[in-house]
Coordinates of N, CA and C in Angstrom, one line a residue:
M1 N 90.4 96.9 97.5 CA 89.9 96.2 98.6 C 89.6 94.7 98.3
Y2 N 90.1 93.8 99.1 CA 89.8 92.4 98.9 C 88.4 92.1 99.2
D3 N 87.8 91.1 98.5 CA 86.5 90.7 98.8 C 86.4 90.0 100.2
K4 N 87.5 89.4 100.5 CA 87.6 88.7 101.8 C 88.9 89.1 102.5
T5 N 88.9 89.6 103.7 CA 90.1 90.0 104.4 C 91.0 88.7 104.7
K6 N 92.3 88.9 104.5 CA 93.3 87.9 104.8 C 93.8 88.0 106.2
Y7 N 93.7 86.8 106.9 CA 94.3 86.7 108.3 C 95.5 85.9 108.2
L8 N 96.7 86.6 108.4 CA 98.0 85.9 108.2 C 98.8 85.9 109.5
F9 N 99.6 84.8 109.6 CA 100.5 84.7 110.7 C 101.6 85.8 110.5
S10 N 102.0 86.3 111.7 CA 103.1 87.3 111.7 C 104.0 86.9 112.9
G11 N 104.8 85.9 112.8 CA 105.6 85.4 113.9 C 104.6 84.6 114.8
D12 N 105.0 84.4 116.1 CA 104.2 83.6 117.0 C 103.4 84.4 117.9
S13 N 103.3 85.7 117.7 CA 102.5 86.5 118.6 C 101.8 87.7 117.9
A14 N 101.5 87.6 116.6 CA 100.9 88.7 115.9 C 100.1 88.2 114.8
I15 N 99.0 88.8 114.5 CA 98.1 88.5 113.3 C 98.2 89.7 112.4
H16 N 98.3 89.4 111.1 CA 98.3 90.5 110.1 C 97.0 90.4 109.3
M17 N 96.1 91.4 109.5 CA 94.9 91.5 108.8 C 95.1 92.4 107.6
E18 N 95.0 91.8 106.4 CA 95.3 92.5 105.1 C 94.0 92.7 104.4
F19 N 93.7 94.0 104.2 CA 92.4 94.4 103.6 C 92.4 94.6 102.1
G20 N 93.6 94.8 101.5 CA 93.6 95.1 100.1 C 95.1 95.2 99.6
N21 N 95.2 95.5 98.4 CA 96.6 95.6 97.8 C 96.9 96.9 97.2
S22 N 96.2 98.0 97.7 CA 96.5 99.3 97.1 C 96.4 100.4 98.3
I23 N 96.9 101.6 98.0 CA 96.7 102.7 99.0 C 95.5 103.4 98.6
S24 N 94.5 103.4 99.5 CA 93.2 104.0 99.2 C 92.5 104.5 100.5
E25 N 91.7 105.5 100.4 CA 91.0 106.0 101.6 C 90.0 105.0 102.0
E26 N 89.4 104.2 101.1 CA 88.4 103.2 101.5 C 89.0 102.2 102.4
I27 N 90.2 101.7 102.0 CA 90.9 100.7 102.8 C 91.3 101.3 104.2
N28 N 91.8 102.5 104.1 CA 92.2 103.2 105.4 C 91.0 103.3 106.3
K29 N 89.9 103.6 105.8 CA 88.7 103.7 106.7 C 88.3 102.4 107.4
K30 N 88.5 101.3 106.6 CA 88.2 100.0 107.2 C 89.2 99.6 108.2
I31 N 90.5 99.9 108.0 CA 91.5 99.6 109.0 C 91.2 100.4 110.3
R32 N 90.9 101.7 110.2 CA 90.6 102.5 111.4 C 89.3 102.0 112.1
A33 N 88.3 101.6 111.3 CA 87.1 101.1 111.9 C 87.4 99.8 112.6
M34 N 88.2 98.9 112.1 CA 88.5 97.6 112.7 C 89.3 97.9 114.0
A35 N 90.3 98.8 114.0 CA 91.0 99.1 115.2 C 90.1 99.7 116.3
S36 N 89.2 100.5 115.9 CA 88.3 101.1 116.8 C 87.4 100.0 117.4
A37 N 86.9 99.1 116.6 CA 86.0 98.1 117.1 C 86.7 97.1 118.0
I38 N 88.0 96.8 117.7 CA 88.7 96.0 118.7 C 88.9 96.6 120.0
E39 N 89.2 97.9 120.0 CA 89.3 98.6 121.3 C 88.0 98.7 122.0
I40 N 86.9 98.9 121.3 CA 85.6 99.0 122.0 C 85.2 97.6 122.6
N41 N 85.5 96.6 121.9 CA 85.2 95.2 122.4 C 86.2 94.7 123.4
K42 N 87.3 95.4 123.6 CA 88.2 95.0 124.7 C 88.6 93.6 124.6
V43 N 89.1 93.2 123.4 CA 89.4 91.8 123.1 C 90.5 91.3 124.0
H44 N 90.3 90.2 124.7 CA 91.3 89.7 125.6 C 92.5 89.2 124.9
G45 N 93.7 89.6 125.5 CA 95.0 89.1 125.1 C 95.7 90.0 124.1
I46 N 95.0 91.0 123.5 CA 95.6 91.9 122.6 C 96.5 93.0 123.3
M47 N 97.7 93.1 122.8 CA 98.6 94.0 123.4 C 98.8 95.3 122.7
E48 N 98.8 95.3 121.3 CA 99.0 96.5 120.5 C 98.4 96.4 119.2
L49 N 98.0 97.5 118.6 CA 97.4 97.5 117.2 C 98.3 98.5 116.4
V50 N 98.7 98.0 115.2 CA 99.6 98.8 114.4 C 99.0 98.9 113.0
P51 N 98.3 100.1 112.7 CA 97.7 100.3 111.4 C 98.8 100.6 110.3
T52 N 98.6 100.1 109.1 CA 99.5 100.5 108.0 C 98.7 100.9 106.8
Y53 N 99.3 101.1 105.7 CA 98.6 101.5 104.5 C 97.4 100.6 104.2
R54 N 97.6 99.3 104.2 CA 96.6 98.4 103.7 C 96.3 97.2 104.7
S55 N 96.8 97.3 105.9 CA 96.6 96.2 106.8 C 96.6 96.7 108.3
L56 N 96.3 95.8 109.1 CA 96.3 96.0 110.6 C 97.1 94.9 111.2
M57 N 98.2 95.2 111.9 CA 98.9 94.2 112.7 C 98.4 94.2 114.1
I58 N 98.1 93.0 114.6 CA 97.5 92.8 115.9 C 98.5 92.0 116.8
H59 N 99.2 92.6 117.7 CA 100.1 91.9 118.6 C 99.3 91.4 119.8
Y60 N 99.5 90.1 120.1 CA 98.8 89.5 121.2 C 99.7 88.7 122.1
N61 N 99.3 88.5 123.3 CA 100.0 87.7 124.3 C 99.7 86.2 124.1
P62 N 100.6 85.4 123.6 CA 100.3 84.0 123.3 C 100.1 83.2 124.6
L63 N 100.3 83.7 125.8 CA 100.0 83.0 127.0 C 98.5 83.2 127.4
E64 N 97.9 84.2 126.7 CA 96.5 84.5 127.0 C 95.5 84.1 125.9
T65 N 96.0 84.0 124.7 CA 95.1 83.6 123.6 C 96.0 83.0 122.5
D66 N 95.4 82.5 121.4 CA 96.2 82.0 120.3 C 95.6 82.4 119.0
F67 N 96.3 82.1 117.9 CA 96.0 82.7 116.6 C 94.6 82.3 116.2
Y68 N 94.2 81.1 116.3 CA 92.9 80.6 115.8 C 91.8 81.2 116.6
K69 N 91.9 81.2 117.9 CA 90.9 81.7 118.8 C 90.7 83.2 118.5
L70 N 91.8 83.9 118.3 CA 91.7 85.3 118.1 C 91.1 85.7 116.7
V71 N 91.5 84.9 115.7 CA 90.9 85.1 114.4 C 89.4 84.9 114.4
N72 N 88.9 83.9 115.1 CA 87.5 83.7 115.2 C 86.8 84.9 115.8
T73 N 87.4 85.5 116.8 CA 86.9 86.7 117.5 C 86.9 87.9 116.5
L74 N 88.0 88.0 115.8 CA 88.2 89.2 114.9 C 87.2 89.1 113.7
K75 N 86.9 87.9 113.2 CA 86.0 87.8 112.1 C 84.6 88.2 112.5
K76 N 84.2 87.8 113.8 CA 82.9 88.2 114.3 C 82.8 89.8 114.4
I77 N 83.9 90.4 114.9 CA 83.9 91.8 115.0 C 83.8 92.5 113.6
E78 N 84.6 91.9 112.6 CA 84.6 92.5 111.3 C 83.2 92.4 110.6
E79 N 82.4 91.4 111.0 CA 81.1 91.3 110.4 C 80.2 92.5 110.8
N80 N 80.5 93.2 111.9 CA 79.7 94.3 112.4 C 80.3 95.6 112.3
L81 N 81.3 95.8 111.4 CA 82.0 97.1 111.3 C 81.1 98.2 110.8
S82 N 79.9 97.9 110.2 CA 79.0 98.9 109.7 C 78.4 99.7 110.9
N83 N 78.5 99.1 112.1 CA 78.0 99.8 113.3 C 79.0 100.7 113.9
I84 N 80.2 100.7 113.4 CA 81.3 101.6 114.0 C 81.3 102.9 113.3
K85 N 81.2 104.0 114.2 CA 81.2 105.3 113.7 C 82.6 105.9 114.0
L86 N 83.4 106.3 113.0 CA 84.7 106.8 113.2 C 84.6 108.3 113.6
P87 N 85.5 108.7 114.4 CA 85.5 110.1 114.8 C 85.7 111.0 113.6
A88 N 85.1 112.2 113.6 CA 85.2 113.1 112.5 C 86.7 113.6 112.4
P89 N 87.2 113.5 111.2 CA 88.6 113.9 111.0 C 88.9 115.4 111.2
E90 N 90.1 115.7 111.6 CA 90.5 117.1 111.8 C 91.6 117.4 110.8
V91 N 91.8 118.6 110.5 CA 92.9 119.1 109.7 C 93.8 119.9 110.6
I92 N 95.1 119.6 110.6 CA 96.1 120.4 111.4 C 97.0 121.2 110.4
E93 N 97.1 122.4 110.7 CA 97.9 123.3 109.9 C 99.4 123.2 110.2
I94 N 100.2 123.0 109.2 CA 101.7 122.8 109.4 C 102.4 124.0 108.8
P95 N 102.8 125.0 109.6 CA 103.5 126.2 109.1 C 104.9 125.7 108.5
T96 N 105.2 126.2 107.3 CA 106.4 125.6 106.7 C 107.2 126.8 106.0
L97 N 108.5 126.8 106.2 CA 109.4 127.7 105.6 C 110.0 127.0 104.4
Y98 N 109.7 127.4 103.2 CA 110.1 126.7 102.0 C 111.5 127.3 101.4
G99 N 112.3 126.4 100.8 CA 113.5 126.8 100.2 C 114.6 127.2 101.1
G100 N 115.6 127.9 100.5 CA 116.8 128.3 101.3 C 117.6 127.1 101.9
D101 N 118.3 127.4 103.0 CA 119.1 126.3 103.6 C 118.2 125.2 104.2
L102 N 117.0 125.5 104.5 CA 116.1 124.4 105.1 C 115.4 123.6 104.0
G103 N 115.4 124.1 102.8 CA 114.7 123.4 101.7 C 115.7 123.3 100.5
P104 N 116.8 122.7 100.6 CA 117.9 122.8 99.6 C 117.5 122.2 98.2
D105 N 116.5 121.3 98.2 CA 116.2 120.5 97.0 C 115.0 121.1 96.3
I106 N 114.4 122.2 96.7 CA 113.2 122.7 96.1 C 113.4 123.0 94.6
E107 N 114.6 123.5 94.3 CA 114.9 123.9 92.9 C 115.0 122.6 92.0
N108 N 115.5 121.5 92.7 CA 115.6 120.2 91.9 C 114.1 119.7 91.6
V109 N 113.2 119.9 92.5 CA 111.8 119.5 92.3 C 111.2 120.3 91.2
A110 N 111.5 121.6 91.2 CA 110.9 122.5 90.2 C 111.5 122.2 88.8
R111 N 112.8 122.0 88.7 CA 113.4 121.7 87.4 C 112.9 120.3 86.9
H112 N 112.8 119.4 87.8 CA 112.3 118.0 87.4 C 110.9 118.1 86.7
N113 N 110.1 119.0 87.2 CA 108.7 119.1 86.7 C 108.5 120.3 85.8
N114 N 109.6 121.0 85.4 CA 109.5 122.1 84.5 C 108.5 123.2 85.0
I115 N 108.6 123.5 86.2 CA 107.8 124.6 86.8 C 108.7 125.5 87.7
T116 N 108.2 126.5 88.2 CA 109.0 127.4 89.1 C 108.9 127.0 90.5
V117 N 109.9 127.5 91.3 CA 109.8 127.2 92.8 C 108.5 127.7 93.4
E118 N 108.1 128.9 93.0 CA 106.8 129.4 93.5 C 105.7 128.5 93.2
E119 N 105.7 127.9 92.0 CA 104.6 126.9 91.7 C 104.7 125.7 92.5
V120 N 105.9 125.2 92.8 CA 106.0 124.0 93.7 C 105.4 124.4 95.1
V121 N 105.7 125.5 95.6 CA 105.1 125.9 96.9 C 103.6 126.0 96.8
E122 N 103.1 126.7 95.8 CA 101.7 126.9 95.6 C 100.9 125.6 95.5
I123 N 101.5 124.6 94.8 CA 100.8 123.3 94.6 C 100.9 122.5 95.9
H124 N 102.0 122.6 96.6 CA 102.2 121.8 97.8 C 101.3 122.3 98.9
T125 N 101.0 123.6 99.0 CA 100.2 124.1 100.0 C 98.7 124.1 99.7
S126 N 98.3 123.6 98.5 CA 96.9 123.7 98.0 C 96.0 122.6 98.5
R127 N 96.6 121.6 99.1 CA 95.8 120.4 99.4 C 95.8 120.0 100.8
E128 N 94.8 119.2 101.2 CA 94.8 118.6 102.6 C 95.2 117.1 102.4
Y129 N 96.2 116.7 103.1 CA 96.8 115.4 103.0 C 96.3 114.4 104.0
L130 N 95.8 113.3 103.6 CA 95.3 112.3 104.6 C 96.5 111.6 105.2
I131 N 96.5 111.5 106.5 CA 97.6 110.7 107.2 C 97.1 109.3 107.3
F132 N 97.7 108.5 106.4 CA 97.4 107.1 106.3 C 97.9 106.3 107.5
M133 N 99.2 106.6 107.9 CA 99.8 105.8 108.9 C 101.0 106.6 109.5
L134 N 101.5 106.1 110.6 CA 102.7 106.7 111.2 C 103.8 105.6 111.3
G135 N 105.0 105.9 111.0 CA 106.1 104.9 111.1 C 107.4 105.4 110.7
F136 N 108.4 104.5 110.5 CA 109.8 104.8 110.1 C 110.5 105.4 111.3
T137 N 110.1 106.6 111.8 CA 110.6 107.2 113.0 C 109.4 107.6 113.8
P138 N 109.5 107.9 115.1 CA 108.3 108.2 115.9 C 107.6 109.4 115.3
G139 N 106.3 109.2 114.9 CA 105.5 110.3 114.4 C 105.6 110.6 113.0
F140 N 106.4 109.9 112.2 CA 106.6 110.2 110.8 C 105.3 109.9 110.0
P141 N 104.7 110.9 109.4 CA 103.4 110.7 108.7 C 103.5 110.2 107.3
Y142 N 102.9 109.2 106.9 CA 102.8 108.7 105.5 C 101.5 109.3 105.0
L143 N 101.7 110.3 104.1 CA 100.6 111.1 103.6 C 100.1 110.6 102.2
G144 N 98.8 110.8 101.9 CA 98.3 110.6 100.6 C 97.8 111.9 100.0
G145 N 97.6 111.9 98.7 CA 97.0 113.0 98.0 C 97.9 114.0 97.4
M146 N 99.2 113.8 97.3 CA 100.0 114.8 96.7 C 99.8 114.9 95.2
D147 N 99.9 116.2 94.8 CA 99.7 116.4 93.3 C 100.9 115.9 92.6
T148 N 100.7 115.1 91.5 CA 101.8 114.5 90.8 C 102.6 115.5 90.0
R149 N 102.1 116.8 89.9 CA 102.8 117.8 89.2 C 104.1 118.2 90.0
I150 N 104.2 117.8 91.2 CA 105.5 118.1 92.0 C 106.2 116.8 92.4
A151 N 105.8 115.7 91.8 CA 106.5 114.4 92.2 C 108.0 114.5 91.7
A152 N 108.8 113.9 92.5 CA 110.3 113.9 92.2 C 110.9 112.6 92.8
P153 N 111.9 112.1 92.1 CA 112.6 110.9 92.6 C 113.4 111.1 93.9
R154 N 113.6 110.1 94.6 CA 114.5 110.2 95.8 C 115.9 110.6 95.4
L155 N 116.7 111.1 96.3 CA 118.1 111.4 96.0 C 118.9 110.1 95.7
Q156 N 119.8 110.2 94.7 CA 120.6 109.0 94.4 C 121.5 108.6 95.6
T157 N 122.0 109.6 96.3 CA 122.8 109.3 97.5 C 122.1 109.9 98.7
P158 N 121.5 109.1 99.6 CA 120.8 109.6 100.7 C 121.7 110.4 101.7
R159 N 121.1 111.4 102.4 CA 121.8 112.2 103.4 C 122.0 111.3 104.6
T160 N 123.1 111.5 105.3 CA 123.3 110.7 106.6 C 122.5 111.3 107.7
R161 N 122.2 112.6 107.6 CA 121.4 113.3 108.7 C 120.5 114.4 108.1
I162 N 119.2 114.2 108.3 CA 118.2 115.2 107.9 C 117.7 115.8 109.2
P163 N 117.6 117.1 109.4 CA 117.1 117.7 110.6 C 115.7 117.4 110.8
G164 N 115.3 117.3 112.1 CA 113.9 117.1 112.4 C 113.1 118.4 112.0
G165 N 111.9 118.1 111.5 CA 111.1 119.2 110.9 C 111.2 119.4 109.4
S166 N 112.1 118.7 108.8 CA 112.3 118.9 107.4 C 111.1 118.3 106.6
V167 N 110.7 119.0 105.6 CA 109.5 118.6 104.7 C 110.1 118.2 103.4
G168 N 109.7 117.0 103.0 CA 110.3 116.5 101.8 C 109.4 115.8 100.8
I169 N 109.9 115.5 99.6 CA 109.1 114.8 98.6 C 109.9 113.6 98.1
A170 N 109.3 112.5 97.9 CA 109.9 111.3 97.4 C 108.9 110.6 96.5
G171 N 109.1 110.5 95.2 CA 108.1 109.9 94.3 C 106.9 110.8 94.3
E172 N 105.7 110.2 94.5 CA 104.5 110.9 94.6 C 104.0 111.1 96.0
Q173 N 104.9 111.0 97.0 CA 104.6 111.2 98.4 C 105.3 112.5 98.9
T174 N 104.7 113.1 99.9 CA 105.3 114.1 100.7 C 105.3 113.7 102.2
G175 N 106.2 114.2 103.0 CA 106.2 113.9 104.4 C 107.0 114.8 105.2
I176 N 107.1 114.6 106.5 CA 107.8 115.5 107.4 C 108.7 114.6 108.3
Y177 N 110.0 114.9 108.5 CA 110.8 114.2 109.4 C 110.6 114.7 110.8
P178 N 110.1 113.9 111.7 CA 109.8 114.3 113.1 C 111.1 114.6 113.9
V179 N 112.1 113.7 113.6 CA 113.4 113.8 114.3 C 114.5 113.7 113.3
S180 N 115.7 114.1 113.7 CA 116.9 114.0 112.8 C 117.2 112.5 112.5
S181 N 117.4 112.2 111.3 CA 117.6 110.8 110.9 C 118.2 110.8 109.4
P182 N 118.8 109.7 109.0 CA 119.1 109.6 107.6 C 117.9 109.6 106.7
G183 N 118.1 109.9 105.4 CA 117.0 109.9 104.5 C 117.4 110.3 103.1
G184 N 116.5 109.9 102.2 CA 116.8 110.2 100.8 C 115.8 111.1 100.1
W185 N 114.9 111.7 100.8 CA 113.8 112.5 100.2 C 114.4 113.9 99.8
Q186 N 113.8 114.5 98.8 CA 114.1 115.8 98.3 C 113.5 116.8 99.3
L187 N 114.4 117.6 99.9 CA 113.9 118.5 101.0 C 113.5 119.8 100.4
I188 N 112.3 120.2 100.6 CA 111.7 121.5 100.0 C 111.5 122.6 101.1
G189 N 111.6 122.2 102.4 CA 111.3 123.2 103.4 C 111.4 122.6 104.8
S190 N 111.0 123.4 105.8 CA 111.0 122.9 107.2 C 109.9 123.5 108.0
T191 N 109.4 122.8 108.9 CA 108.4 123.3 109.9 C 109.1 123.4 111.3
P192 N 108.8 124.5 112.0 CA 109.3 124.5 113.4 C 108.5 123.6 114.4
I193 N 107.3 123.1 113.9 CA 106.4 122.3 114.7 C 107.1 121.0 115.0
K194 N 107.0 120.5 116.3 CA 107.6 119.3 116.8 C 106.6 118.2 116.6
L195 N 106.7 117.3 115.7 CA 105.8 116.2 115.5 C 106.0 115.1 116.6
F196 N 107.2 115.1 117.1 CA 107.5 114.2 118.2 C 108.2 114.9 119.3
D197 N 107.7 114.9 120.5 CA 108.3 115.5 121.7 C 108.1 114.7 122.9
P198 N 109.1 114.0 123.4 CA 108.9 113.0 124.5 C 108.5 113.7 125.8
N199 N 108.7 115.0 125.9 CA 108.3 115.8 127.1 C 106.9 116.3 127.0
R200 N 106.2 116.1 125.9 CA 104.8 116.5 125.8 C 103.9 115.4 126.3
E201 N 102.7 115.8 126.8 CA 101.7 114.9 127.3 C 101.4 113.8 126.3
N202 N 101.1 114.3 125.1 CA 101.0 113.4 123.9 C 102.2 113.5 123.0
P203 N 103.2 112.7 123.2 CA 104.5 112.8 122.5 C 104.3 112.9 121.0
I204 N 103.4 112.1 120.4 CA 103.2 112.1 118.9 C 102.1 113.0 118.6
L205 N 102.3 114.0 117.8 CA 101.3 115.1 117.5 C 100.2 114.6 116.6
L206 N 100.6 113.9 115.6 CA 99.6 113.5 114.5 C 98.9 112.2 114.8
K207 N 97.8 112.0 114.1 CA 97.0 110.8 114.2 C 96.6 110.3 112.8
S208 N 96.7 109.0 112.6 CA 96.2 108.5 111.3 C 94.7 108.7 111.2
G209 N 94.3 109.0 110.0 CA 92.9 109.4 109.8 C 92.6 110.8 109.8
N210 N 93.5 111.6 110.4 CA 93.4 113.1 110.3 C 94.1 113.6 109.0
Y211 N 94.1 114.9 108.9 CA 94.7 115.5 107.7 C 95.7 116.6 108.0
I212 N 96.7 116.8 107.1 CA 97.6 117.9 107.2 C 97.4 118.9 106.1
K213 N 97.6 120.2 106.5 CA 97.5 121.3 105.5 C 98.8 122.1 105.7
F214 N 99.7 122.1 104.7 CA 100.9 123.0 104.8 C 100.5 124.4 104.6
K215 N 101.1 125.3 105.3 CA 101.0 126.7 105.2 C 102.3 127.4 105.1
K216 N 102.5 128.2 104.0 CA 103.7 128.9 103.8 C 103.9 130.0 104.8
I217 N 105.1 130.1 105.4 CA 105.5 131.2 106.3 C 106.9 131.7 105.9
N218 N 107.2 132.9 106.5 CA 108.5 133.5 106.2 C 109.4 133.3 107.4
E219 N 110.7 133.7 107.2 CA 111.7 133.5 108.3 C 111.3 134.1 109.6
L220 N 110.7 135.3 109.6 CA 110.3 135.9 110.9 C 109.3 135.1 111.6
E221 N 108.3 134.6 110.8 CA 107.2 133.8 111.4 C 107.8 132.5 111.9
Y222 N 108.8 131.9 111.2 CA 109.4 130.7 111.6 C 110.1 130.9 113.0
E223 N 110.8 132.0 113.1 CA 111.5 132.2 114.4 C 110.5 132.5 115.5
K224 N 109.4 133.2 115.2 CA 108.4 133.5 116.2 C 107.8 132.3 116.7
I225 N 107.4 131.3 115.8 CA 106.8 130.1 116.2 C 107.8 129.3 117.1
N226 N 109.1 129.3 116.7 CA 110.1 128.6 117.6 C 110.1 129.2 119.0
Q227 N 110.0 130.5 119.1 CA 110.0 131.1 120.4 C 108.8 130.7 121.2
Q228 N 107.6 130.7 120.5 CA 106.4 130.3 121.2 C 106.4 128.9 121.6
L229 N 107.0 128.0 120.8 CA 107.1 126.6 121.2 C 108.0 126.5 122.5
D230 N 109.1 127.3 122.5 CA 110.0 127.3 123.6 C 109.3 127.7 124.9
N231 N 108.5 128.7 124.8 CA 107.8 129.2 126.1 C 106.4 128.7 126.3
G232 N 106.0 127.7 125.5 CA 104.8 127.0 125.7 C 103.5 127.8 125.3
T233 N 103.6 128.8 124.5 CA 102.4 129.6 124.1 C 101.9 129.4 122.7
Y234 N 102.6 128.5 122.0 CA 102.1 128.2 120.6 C 100.8 127.4 120.6
E235 N 99.9 127.9 119.7 CA 98.6 127.2 119.5 C 98.6 126.5 118.2
Y236 N 98.4 125.2 118.1 CA 98.3 124.5 116.9 C 96.9 124.7 116.2
M237 N 96.9 125.1 115.0 CA 95.7 125.5 114.3 C 95.1 124.2 113.7
T238 N 93.8 124.0 114.1 CA 93.1 122.8 113.6 C 91.7 123.2 113.2
Y239 N 91.1 122.5 112.3 CA 89.7 122.7 111.9 C 89.1 121.4 111.5
P240 N 87.7 121.3 111.6 CA 87.1 120.0 111.1 C 87.2 119.8 109.6
K241 N 87.4 118.6 109.2 CA 87.6 118.3 107.8 C 86.3 118.5 107.0
E242 N 85.1 118.2 107.6 CA 83.9 118.3 106.9 C 83.5 119.6 106.3
D243 N 83.6 120.7 107.1 CA 83.1 122.0 106.6 C 84.2 122.9 106.3
G244 N 85.5 122.5 106.7 CA 86.6 123.4 106.4 C 86.6 124.7 107.2
G245 N 85.9 124.7 108.3 CA 85.8 125.9 109.1 C 87.1 126.1 109.9
D246 N 87.4 127.3 110.3 CA 88.6 127.6 111.1 C 88.4 127.3 112.6
G247 N 89.4 127.0 113.2 CA 89.4 126.8 114.7 C 90.8 126.6 115.2
H248 N 91.0 126.5 116.4 CA 92.3 126.2 116.9 C 92.2 125.5 118.3
G249 N 93.3 124.8 118.6 CA 93.3 124.1 119.8 C 94.7 124.0 120.3
T250 N 94.9 124.0 121.6 CA 96.3 123.8 122.1 C 96.5 122.4 122.5
I251 N 97.6 121.9 122.0 CA 98.0 120.5 122.3 C 99.2 120.5 123.2

């Protein structure tokens, strides 16, 4: 975390607020607090907020405000961030079918770390992963907290098409491809859950500041969830982060 936030030009209609130079939960909380405070204060001229790992990009209408005026307003808001209470984070369960045709690289990950495929799955499903930001494709979650015991390098030759729902590992990160796209991550499994659905009331399922918990399922469960998603009866399993209690909600 920087001692003093950097306010940087980003073209002629955006401000880049940079809070630090590392990926950390502390910086993430400040980014989310600042975004929430801006929305609460209904700052004139702001069009969109884009949170990232260590910064907040603020797009504004240059016909309604300017860089220097907006920076002065933002600095005043930043001085009072201690008054902002962030919403309690939730954990959403991501049912995942590991290995096989849907996870063709899981053996690569196991070999790279001198462990078994079963241990890869056990380690991968043992943690709750903070969603730092969304990007790359609609709803792609950039997650923190993966165990380094299952870290693996990107593929030397990226695939031209990775199916939506694929769960992968790249370096010390894990993530889920919301839609079919090119990519170079090591694929270890797949979830039937649709992280992006343009026909849903809330097209993007996940939110930064919440958490993901992967849950191992078998092929029959995978197909059952697919059917439930098709007929609109599937319930996404969520629970509060604080106490780890069980609960569910339909999205």
